[in-house]
PDB file of C-alpha atoms and ligand atoms in Angstrom:
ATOM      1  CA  UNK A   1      32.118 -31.711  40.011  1.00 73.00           C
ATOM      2  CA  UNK A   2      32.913 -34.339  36.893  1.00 88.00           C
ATOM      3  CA  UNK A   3      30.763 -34.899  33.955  1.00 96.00           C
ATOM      4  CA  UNK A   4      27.263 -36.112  34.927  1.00 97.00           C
ATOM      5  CA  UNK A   5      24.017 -37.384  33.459  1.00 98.00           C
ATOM      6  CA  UNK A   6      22.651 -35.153  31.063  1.00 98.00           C
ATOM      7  CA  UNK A   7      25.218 -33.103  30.640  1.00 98.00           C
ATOM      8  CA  UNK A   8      26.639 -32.598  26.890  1.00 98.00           C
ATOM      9  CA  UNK A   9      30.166 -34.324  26.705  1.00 98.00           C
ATOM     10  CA  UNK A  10      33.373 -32.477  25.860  1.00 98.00           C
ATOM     11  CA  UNK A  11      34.307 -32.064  22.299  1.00 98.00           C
ATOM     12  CA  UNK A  12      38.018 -32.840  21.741  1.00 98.00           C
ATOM     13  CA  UNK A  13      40.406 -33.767  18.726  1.00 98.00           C
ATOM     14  CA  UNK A  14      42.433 -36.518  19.331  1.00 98.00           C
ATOM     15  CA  UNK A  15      44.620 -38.686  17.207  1.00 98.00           C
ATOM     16  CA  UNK A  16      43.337 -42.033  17.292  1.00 98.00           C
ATOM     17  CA  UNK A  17      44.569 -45.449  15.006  1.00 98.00           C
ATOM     18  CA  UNK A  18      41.962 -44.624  12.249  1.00 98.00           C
ATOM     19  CA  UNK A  19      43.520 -41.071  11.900  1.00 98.00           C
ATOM     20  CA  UNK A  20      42.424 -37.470  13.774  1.00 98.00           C
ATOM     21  CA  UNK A  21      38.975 -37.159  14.528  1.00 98.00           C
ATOM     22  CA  UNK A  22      36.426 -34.758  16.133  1.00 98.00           C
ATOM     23  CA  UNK A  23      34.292 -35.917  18.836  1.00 98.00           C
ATOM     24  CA  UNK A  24      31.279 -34.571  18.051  1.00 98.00           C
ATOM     25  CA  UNK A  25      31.881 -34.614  14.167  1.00 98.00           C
ATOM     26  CA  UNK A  26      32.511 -38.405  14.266  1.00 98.00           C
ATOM     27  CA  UNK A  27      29.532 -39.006  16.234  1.00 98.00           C
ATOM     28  CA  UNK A  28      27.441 -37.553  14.133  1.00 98.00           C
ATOM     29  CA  UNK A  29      23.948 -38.123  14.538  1.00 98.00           C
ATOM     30  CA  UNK A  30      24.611 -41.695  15.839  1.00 98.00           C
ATOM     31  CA  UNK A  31      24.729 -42.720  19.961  1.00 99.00           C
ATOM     32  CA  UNK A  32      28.350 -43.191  21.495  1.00 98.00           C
ATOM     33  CA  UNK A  33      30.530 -45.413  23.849  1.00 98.00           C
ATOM     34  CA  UNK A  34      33.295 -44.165  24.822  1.00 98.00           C
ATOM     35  CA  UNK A  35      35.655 -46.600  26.792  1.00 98.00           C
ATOM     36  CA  UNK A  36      38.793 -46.051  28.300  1.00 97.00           C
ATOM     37  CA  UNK A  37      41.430 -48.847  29.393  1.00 96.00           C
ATOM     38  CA  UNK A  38      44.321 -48.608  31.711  1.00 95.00           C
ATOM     39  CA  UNK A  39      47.266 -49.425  29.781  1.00 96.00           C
ATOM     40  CA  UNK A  40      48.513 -51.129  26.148  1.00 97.00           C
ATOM     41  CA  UNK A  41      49.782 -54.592  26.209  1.00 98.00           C
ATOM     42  CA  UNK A  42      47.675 -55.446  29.239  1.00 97.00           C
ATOM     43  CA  UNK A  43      45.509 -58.823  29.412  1.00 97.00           C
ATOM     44  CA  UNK A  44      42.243 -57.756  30.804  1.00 97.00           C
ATOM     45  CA  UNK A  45      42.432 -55.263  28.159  1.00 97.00           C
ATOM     46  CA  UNK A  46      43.184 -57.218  25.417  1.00 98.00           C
ATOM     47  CA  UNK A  47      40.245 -59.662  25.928  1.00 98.00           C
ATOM     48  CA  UNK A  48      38.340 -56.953  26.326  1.00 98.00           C
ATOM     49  CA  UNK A  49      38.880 -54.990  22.884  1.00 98.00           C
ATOM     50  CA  UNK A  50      38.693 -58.546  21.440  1.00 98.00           C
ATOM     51  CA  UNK A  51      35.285 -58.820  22.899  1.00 98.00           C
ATOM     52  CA  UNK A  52      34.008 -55.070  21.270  1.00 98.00           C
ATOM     53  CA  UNK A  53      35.098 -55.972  17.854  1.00 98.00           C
ATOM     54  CA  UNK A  54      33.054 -59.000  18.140  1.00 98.00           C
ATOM     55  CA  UNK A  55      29.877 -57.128  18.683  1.00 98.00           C
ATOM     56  CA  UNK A  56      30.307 -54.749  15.918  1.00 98.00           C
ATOM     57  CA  UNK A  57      27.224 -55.751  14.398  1.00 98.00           C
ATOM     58  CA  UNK A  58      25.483 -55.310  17.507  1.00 98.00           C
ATOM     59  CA  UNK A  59      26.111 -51.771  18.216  1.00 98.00           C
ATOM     60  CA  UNK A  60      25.544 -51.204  14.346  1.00 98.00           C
ATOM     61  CA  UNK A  61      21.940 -52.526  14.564  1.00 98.00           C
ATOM     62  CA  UNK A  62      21.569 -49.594  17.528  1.00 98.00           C
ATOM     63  CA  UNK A  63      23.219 -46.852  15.707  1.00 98.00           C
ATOM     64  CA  UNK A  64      26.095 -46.942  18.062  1.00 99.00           C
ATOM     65  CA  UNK A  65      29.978 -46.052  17.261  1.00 98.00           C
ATOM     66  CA  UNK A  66      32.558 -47.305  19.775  1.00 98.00           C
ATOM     67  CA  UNK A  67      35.843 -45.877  20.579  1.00 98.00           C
ATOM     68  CA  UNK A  68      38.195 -46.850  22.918  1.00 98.00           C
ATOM     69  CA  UNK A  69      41.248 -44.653  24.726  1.00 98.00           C
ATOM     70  CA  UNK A  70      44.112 -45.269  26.798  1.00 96.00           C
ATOM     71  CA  UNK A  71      47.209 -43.070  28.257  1.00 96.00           C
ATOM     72  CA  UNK A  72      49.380 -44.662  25.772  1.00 97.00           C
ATOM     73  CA  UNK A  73      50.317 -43.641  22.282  1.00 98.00           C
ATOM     74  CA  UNK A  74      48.599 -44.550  18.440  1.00 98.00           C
ATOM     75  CA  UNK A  75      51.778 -46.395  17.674  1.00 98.00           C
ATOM     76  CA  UNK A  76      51.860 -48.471  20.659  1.00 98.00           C
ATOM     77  CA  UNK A  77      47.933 -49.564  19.953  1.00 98.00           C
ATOM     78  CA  UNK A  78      48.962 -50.417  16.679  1.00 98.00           C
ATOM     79  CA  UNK A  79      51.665 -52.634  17.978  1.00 98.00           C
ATOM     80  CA  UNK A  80      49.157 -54.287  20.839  1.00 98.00           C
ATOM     81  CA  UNK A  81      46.512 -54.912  18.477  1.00 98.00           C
ATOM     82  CA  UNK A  82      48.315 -57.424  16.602  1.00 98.00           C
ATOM     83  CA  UNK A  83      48.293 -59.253  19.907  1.00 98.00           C
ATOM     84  CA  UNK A  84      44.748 -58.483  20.603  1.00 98.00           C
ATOM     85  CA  UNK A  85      43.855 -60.453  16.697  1.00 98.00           C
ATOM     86  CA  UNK A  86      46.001 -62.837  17.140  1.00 98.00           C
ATOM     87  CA  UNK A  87      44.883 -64.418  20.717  1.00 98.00           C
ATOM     88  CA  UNK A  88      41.419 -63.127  21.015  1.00 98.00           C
ATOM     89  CA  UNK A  89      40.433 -64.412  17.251  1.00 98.00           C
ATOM     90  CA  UNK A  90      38.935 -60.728  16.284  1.00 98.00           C
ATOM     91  CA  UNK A  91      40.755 -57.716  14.557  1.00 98.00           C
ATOM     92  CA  UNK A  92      40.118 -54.089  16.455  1.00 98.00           C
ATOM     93  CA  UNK A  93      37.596 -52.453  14.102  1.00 98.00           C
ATOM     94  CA  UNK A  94      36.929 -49.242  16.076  1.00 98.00           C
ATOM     95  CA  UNK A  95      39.241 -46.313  16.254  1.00 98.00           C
ATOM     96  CA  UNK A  96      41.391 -46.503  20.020  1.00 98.00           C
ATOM     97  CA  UNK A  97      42.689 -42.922  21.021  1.00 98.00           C
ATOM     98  CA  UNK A  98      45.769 -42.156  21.642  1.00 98.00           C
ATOM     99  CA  UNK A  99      45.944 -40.475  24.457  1.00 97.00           C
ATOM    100  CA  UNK A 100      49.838 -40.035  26.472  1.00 97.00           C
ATOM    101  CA  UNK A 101      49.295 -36.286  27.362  1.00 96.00           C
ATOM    102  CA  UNK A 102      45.871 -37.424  29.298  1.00 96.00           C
ATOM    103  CA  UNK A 103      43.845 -34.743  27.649  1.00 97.00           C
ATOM    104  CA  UNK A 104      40.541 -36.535  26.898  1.00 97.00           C
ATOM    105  CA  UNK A 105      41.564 -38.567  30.493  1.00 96.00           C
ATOM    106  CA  UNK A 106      40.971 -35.573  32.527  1.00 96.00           C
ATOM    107  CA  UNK A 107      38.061 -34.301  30.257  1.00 97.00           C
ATOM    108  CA  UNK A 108      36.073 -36.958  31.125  1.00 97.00           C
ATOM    109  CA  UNK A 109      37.823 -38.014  34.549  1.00 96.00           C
ATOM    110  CA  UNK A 110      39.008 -40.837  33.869  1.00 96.00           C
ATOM    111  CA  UNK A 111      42.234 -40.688  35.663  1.00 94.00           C
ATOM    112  CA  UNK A 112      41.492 -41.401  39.900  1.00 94.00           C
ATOM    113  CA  UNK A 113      43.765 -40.806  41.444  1.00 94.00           C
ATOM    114  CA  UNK A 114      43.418 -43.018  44.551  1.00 94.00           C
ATOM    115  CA  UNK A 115      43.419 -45.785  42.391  1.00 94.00           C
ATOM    116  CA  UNK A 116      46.357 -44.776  40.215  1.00 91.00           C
ATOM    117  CA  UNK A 117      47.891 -41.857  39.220  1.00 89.00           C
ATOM    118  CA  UNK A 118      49.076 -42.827  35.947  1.00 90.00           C
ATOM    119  CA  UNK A 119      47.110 -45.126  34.585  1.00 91.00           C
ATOM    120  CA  UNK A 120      43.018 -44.709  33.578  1.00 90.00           C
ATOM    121  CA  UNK A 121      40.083 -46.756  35.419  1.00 91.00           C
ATOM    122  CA  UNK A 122      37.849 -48.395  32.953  1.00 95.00           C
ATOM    123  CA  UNK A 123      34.924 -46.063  32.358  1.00 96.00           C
ATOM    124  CA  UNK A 124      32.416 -46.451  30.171  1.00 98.00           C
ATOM    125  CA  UNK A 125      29.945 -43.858  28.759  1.00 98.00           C
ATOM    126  CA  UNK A 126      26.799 -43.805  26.523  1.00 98.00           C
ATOM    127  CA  UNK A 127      26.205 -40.693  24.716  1.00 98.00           C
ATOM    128  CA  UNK A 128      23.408 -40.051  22.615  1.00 98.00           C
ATOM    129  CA  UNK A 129      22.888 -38.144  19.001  1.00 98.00           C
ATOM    130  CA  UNK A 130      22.441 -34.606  21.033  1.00 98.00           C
ATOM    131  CA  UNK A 131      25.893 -35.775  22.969  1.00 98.00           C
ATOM    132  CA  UNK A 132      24.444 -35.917  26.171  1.00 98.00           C
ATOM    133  CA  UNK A 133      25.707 -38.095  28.468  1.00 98.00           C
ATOM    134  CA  UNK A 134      23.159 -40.859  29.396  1.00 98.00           C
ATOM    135  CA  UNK A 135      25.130 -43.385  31.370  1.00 98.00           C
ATOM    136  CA  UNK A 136      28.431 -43.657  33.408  1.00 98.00           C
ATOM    137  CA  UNK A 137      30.259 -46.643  35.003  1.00 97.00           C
ATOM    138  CA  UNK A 138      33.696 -46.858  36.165  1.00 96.00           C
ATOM    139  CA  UNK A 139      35.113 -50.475  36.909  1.00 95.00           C
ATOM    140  CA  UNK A 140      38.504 -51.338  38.595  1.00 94.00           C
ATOM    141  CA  UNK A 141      41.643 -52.083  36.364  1.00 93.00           C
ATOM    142  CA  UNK A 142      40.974 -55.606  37.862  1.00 93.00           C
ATOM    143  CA  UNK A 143      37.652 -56.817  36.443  1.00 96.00           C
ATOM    144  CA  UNK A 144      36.839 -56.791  33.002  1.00 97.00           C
ATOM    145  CA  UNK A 145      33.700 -55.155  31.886  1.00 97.00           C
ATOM    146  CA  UNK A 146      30.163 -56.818  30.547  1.00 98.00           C
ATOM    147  CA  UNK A 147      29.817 -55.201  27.063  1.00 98.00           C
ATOM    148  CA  UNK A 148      26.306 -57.055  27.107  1.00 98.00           C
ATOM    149  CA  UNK A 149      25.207 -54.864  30.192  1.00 98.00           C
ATOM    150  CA  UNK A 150      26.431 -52.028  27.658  1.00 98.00           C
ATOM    151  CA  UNK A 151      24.309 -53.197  25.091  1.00 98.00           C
ATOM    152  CA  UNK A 152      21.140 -53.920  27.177  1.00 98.00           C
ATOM    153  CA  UNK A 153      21.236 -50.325  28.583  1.00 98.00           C
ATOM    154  CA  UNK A 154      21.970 -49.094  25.063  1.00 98.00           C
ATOM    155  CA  UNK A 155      18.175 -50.339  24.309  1.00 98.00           C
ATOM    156  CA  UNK A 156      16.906 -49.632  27.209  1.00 98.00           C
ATOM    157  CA  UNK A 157      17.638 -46.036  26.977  1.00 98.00           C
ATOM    158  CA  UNK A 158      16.880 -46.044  22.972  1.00 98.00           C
ATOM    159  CA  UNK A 159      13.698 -47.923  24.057  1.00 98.00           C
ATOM    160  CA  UNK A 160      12.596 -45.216  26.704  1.00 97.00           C
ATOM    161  CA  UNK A 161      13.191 -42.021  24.456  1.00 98.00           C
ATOM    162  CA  UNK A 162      10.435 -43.563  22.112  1.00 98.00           C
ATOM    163  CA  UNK A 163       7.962 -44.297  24.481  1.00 97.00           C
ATOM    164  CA  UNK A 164       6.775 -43.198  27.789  1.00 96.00           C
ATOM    165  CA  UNK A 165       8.061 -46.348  29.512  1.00 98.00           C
ATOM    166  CA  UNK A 166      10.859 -47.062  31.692  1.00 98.00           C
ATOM    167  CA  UNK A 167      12.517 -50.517  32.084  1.00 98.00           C
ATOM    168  CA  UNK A 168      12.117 -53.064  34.998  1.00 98.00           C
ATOM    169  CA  UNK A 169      14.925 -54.853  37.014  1.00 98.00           C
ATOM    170  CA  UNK A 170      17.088 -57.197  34.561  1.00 98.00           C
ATOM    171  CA  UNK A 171      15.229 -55.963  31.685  1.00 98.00           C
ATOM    172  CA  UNK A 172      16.040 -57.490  28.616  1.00 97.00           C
ATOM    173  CA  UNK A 173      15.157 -56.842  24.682  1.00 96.00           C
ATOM    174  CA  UNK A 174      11.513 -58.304  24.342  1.00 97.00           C
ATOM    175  CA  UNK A 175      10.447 -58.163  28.205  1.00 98.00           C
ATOM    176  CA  UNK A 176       7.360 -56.232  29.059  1.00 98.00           C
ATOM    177  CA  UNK A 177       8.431 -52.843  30.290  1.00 98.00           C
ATOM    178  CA  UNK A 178       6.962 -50.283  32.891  1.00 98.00           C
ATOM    179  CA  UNK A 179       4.493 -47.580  31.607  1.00 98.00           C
ATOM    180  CA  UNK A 180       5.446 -43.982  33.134  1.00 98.00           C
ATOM    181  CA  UNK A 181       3.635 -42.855  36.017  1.00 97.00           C
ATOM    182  CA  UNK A 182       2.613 -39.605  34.421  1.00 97.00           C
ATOM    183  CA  UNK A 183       0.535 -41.430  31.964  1.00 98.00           C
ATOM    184  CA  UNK A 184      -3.395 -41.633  33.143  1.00 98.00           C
ATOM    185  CA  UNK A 185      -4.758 -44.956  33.020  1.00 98.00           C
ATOM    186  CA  UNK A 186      -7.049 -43.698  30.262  1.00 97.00           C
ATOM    187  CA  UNK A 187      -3.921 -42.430  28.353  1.00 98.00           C
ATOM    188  CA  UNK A 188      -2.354 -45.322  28.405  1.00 98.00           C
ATOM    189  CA  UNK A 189      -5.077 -47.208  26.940  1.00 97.00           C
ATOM    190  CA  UNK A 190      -4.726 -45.548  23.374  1.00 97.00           C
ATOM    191  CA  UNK A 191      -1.092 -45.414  24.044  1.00 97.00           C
ATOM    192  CA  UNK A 192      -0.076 -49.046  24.817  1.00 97.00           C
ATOM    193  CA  UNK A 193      -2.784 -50.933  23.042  1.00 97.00           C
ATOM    194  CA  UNK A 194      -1.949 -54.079  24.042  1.00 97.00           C
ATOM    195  CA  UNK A 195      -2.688 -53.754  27.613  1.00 98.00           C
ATOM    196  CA  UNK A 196      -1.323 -53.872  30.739  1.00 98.00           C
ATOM    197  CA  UNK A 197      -1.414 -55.076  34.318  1.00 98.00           C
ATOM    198  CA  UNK A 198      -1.831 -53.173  37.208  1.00 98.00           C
ATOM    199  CA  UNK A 199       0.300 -54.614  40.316  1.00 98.00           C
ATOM    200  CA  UNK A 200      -0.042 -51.107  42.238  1.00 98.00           C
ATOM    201  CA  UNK A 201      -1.446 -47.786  40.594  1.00 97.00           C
ATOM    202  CA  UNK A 202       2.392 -46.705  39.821  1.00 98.00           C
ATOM    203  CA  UNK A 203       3.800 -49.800  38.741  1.00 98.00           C
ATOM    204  CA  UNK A 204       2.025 -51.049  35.402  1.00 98.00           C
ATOM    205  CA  UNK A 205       3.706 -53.094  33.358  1.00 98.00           C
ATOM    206  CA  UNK A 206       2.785 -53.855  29.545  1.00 98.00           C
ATOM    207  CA  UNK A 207       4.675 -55.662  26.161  1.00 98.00           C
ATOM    208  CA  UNK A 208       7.518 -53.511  24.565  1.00 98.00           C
ATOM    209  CA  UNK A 209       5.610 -51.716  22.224  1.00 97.00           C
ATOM    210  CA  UNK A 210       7.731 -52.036  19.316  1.00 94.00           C
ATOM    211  CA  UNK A 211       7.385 -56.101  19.601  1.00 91.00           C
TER     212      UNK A 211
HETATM  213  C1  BEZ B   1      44.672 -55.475  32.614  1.00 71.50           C
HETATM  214  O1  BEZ B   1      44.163 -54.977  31.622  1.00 71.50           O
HETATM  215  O2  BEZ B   1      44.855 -56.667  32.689  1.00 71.50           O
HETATM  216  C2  BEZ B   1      45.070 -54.626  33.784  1.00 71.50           C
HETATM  217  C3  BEZ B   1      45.514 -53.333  33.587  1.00 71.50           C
HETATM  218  C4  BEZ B   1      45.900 -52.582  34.682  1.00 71.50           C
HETATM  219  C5  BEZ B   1      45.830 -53.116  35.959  1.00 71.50           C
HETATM  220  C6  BEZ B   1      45.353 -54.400  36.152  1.00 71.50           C
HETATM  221  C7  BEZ B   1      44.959 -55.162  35.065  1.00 71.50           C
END
């Protein structure tokens, strides 16, 4: 059985283009993404990473640190992200793992094999400040990922620990969100002060309480 919700991710060193680090050490008491890509010097890739160090300021404002990981070596990321500046207008400002002997791969099963032996699918996973794994998505080599679906369930989850809510279909930042079922109508009075609507007795929805 591979790594699944709620379970504490693996610790590992690794030797990554900002230097060694330690998992857990780097992460610190911040959340995590973790995102692996196939192969250096491929295009999906490359718009992706371009994409990441674009929002850098984004996963800032949520206490997030991104790191990226492929089968290939530090020196070879180095090389590609020249490329990766150059077309996709952004410099890589997150450490990518080096990874050729597919230790953190397998750690976090990232290699399938049905899909390819060598090469790693693109997962993605959210960890939070006790390291538990709160979300998992694997995506084909093929299709380059939505780091804004990333985000959105980065505040979602953020969102939920706070409060005893839970977040409606196509949620967004600022959207009213869904009050937990094991809060009393009475309770959730005092809790949720501005309101809420009742559409059946377990679906109540009310503002985002921090708005
Ligand atoms: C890409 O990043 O473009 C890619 C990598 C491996 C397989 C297919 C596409």
């Amino acid at each position: 059985m591979g790594l699944q919700l709620g379970d504490v991710t693996p610790n590992f060193t690794a030797n990554t283009t900002q230097g060694e680090l330690t998992f857990h050490e780097w992460l610190g008491d911040s959340w995590g993404v973790l995102f692996s890509h196939p192969a250096d010097f491929t295009p999906v890739c490359t718009t992706e990473l371009g994409e990441v160090a674009k929002l850098k300021d984004e996963f800032a404002k949520r206490n997030t640190k991104v790191i990226g990981l492929s089968v290939d070596p530090v020196e070879k990321h180095i090389e590609w992200e020249k490329d990766i500046e150059e077309t996709q207008g952004s410099a890589v400002n997150f450490p990518m793992i080096g990874d050729p002997g597919r230790k953190v791969a397998d750690l976090f099963g990232m290699i399938h094999p049905n899909a390819s032996n060598t090469l790693t699918v693109r997962s993605v996973f959210i960890i939070d400040p006790a390291k538990k794994l709160r979300l998992t998505i694997t995506y084909p080599a093929s299709t380059g990922r939505n780091f804004q679906e990333i985000l959105r369930v980065i505040d979602s989850l953020q969102l939920v620990d706070k409060y005893s809510i839970s977040t409606p279909v196509n949620w967004t930042e600022g959207q009213d969100v869904i009050i937990a079922t094991s809060v009393t109508d009475e309770d959730a009075k005092a809790k949720f002060p501005k309101g809420f609507k009742t559409l059946k007795p377990y679906l109540r929805l009310t503002p985002q309480p921090n708005k």
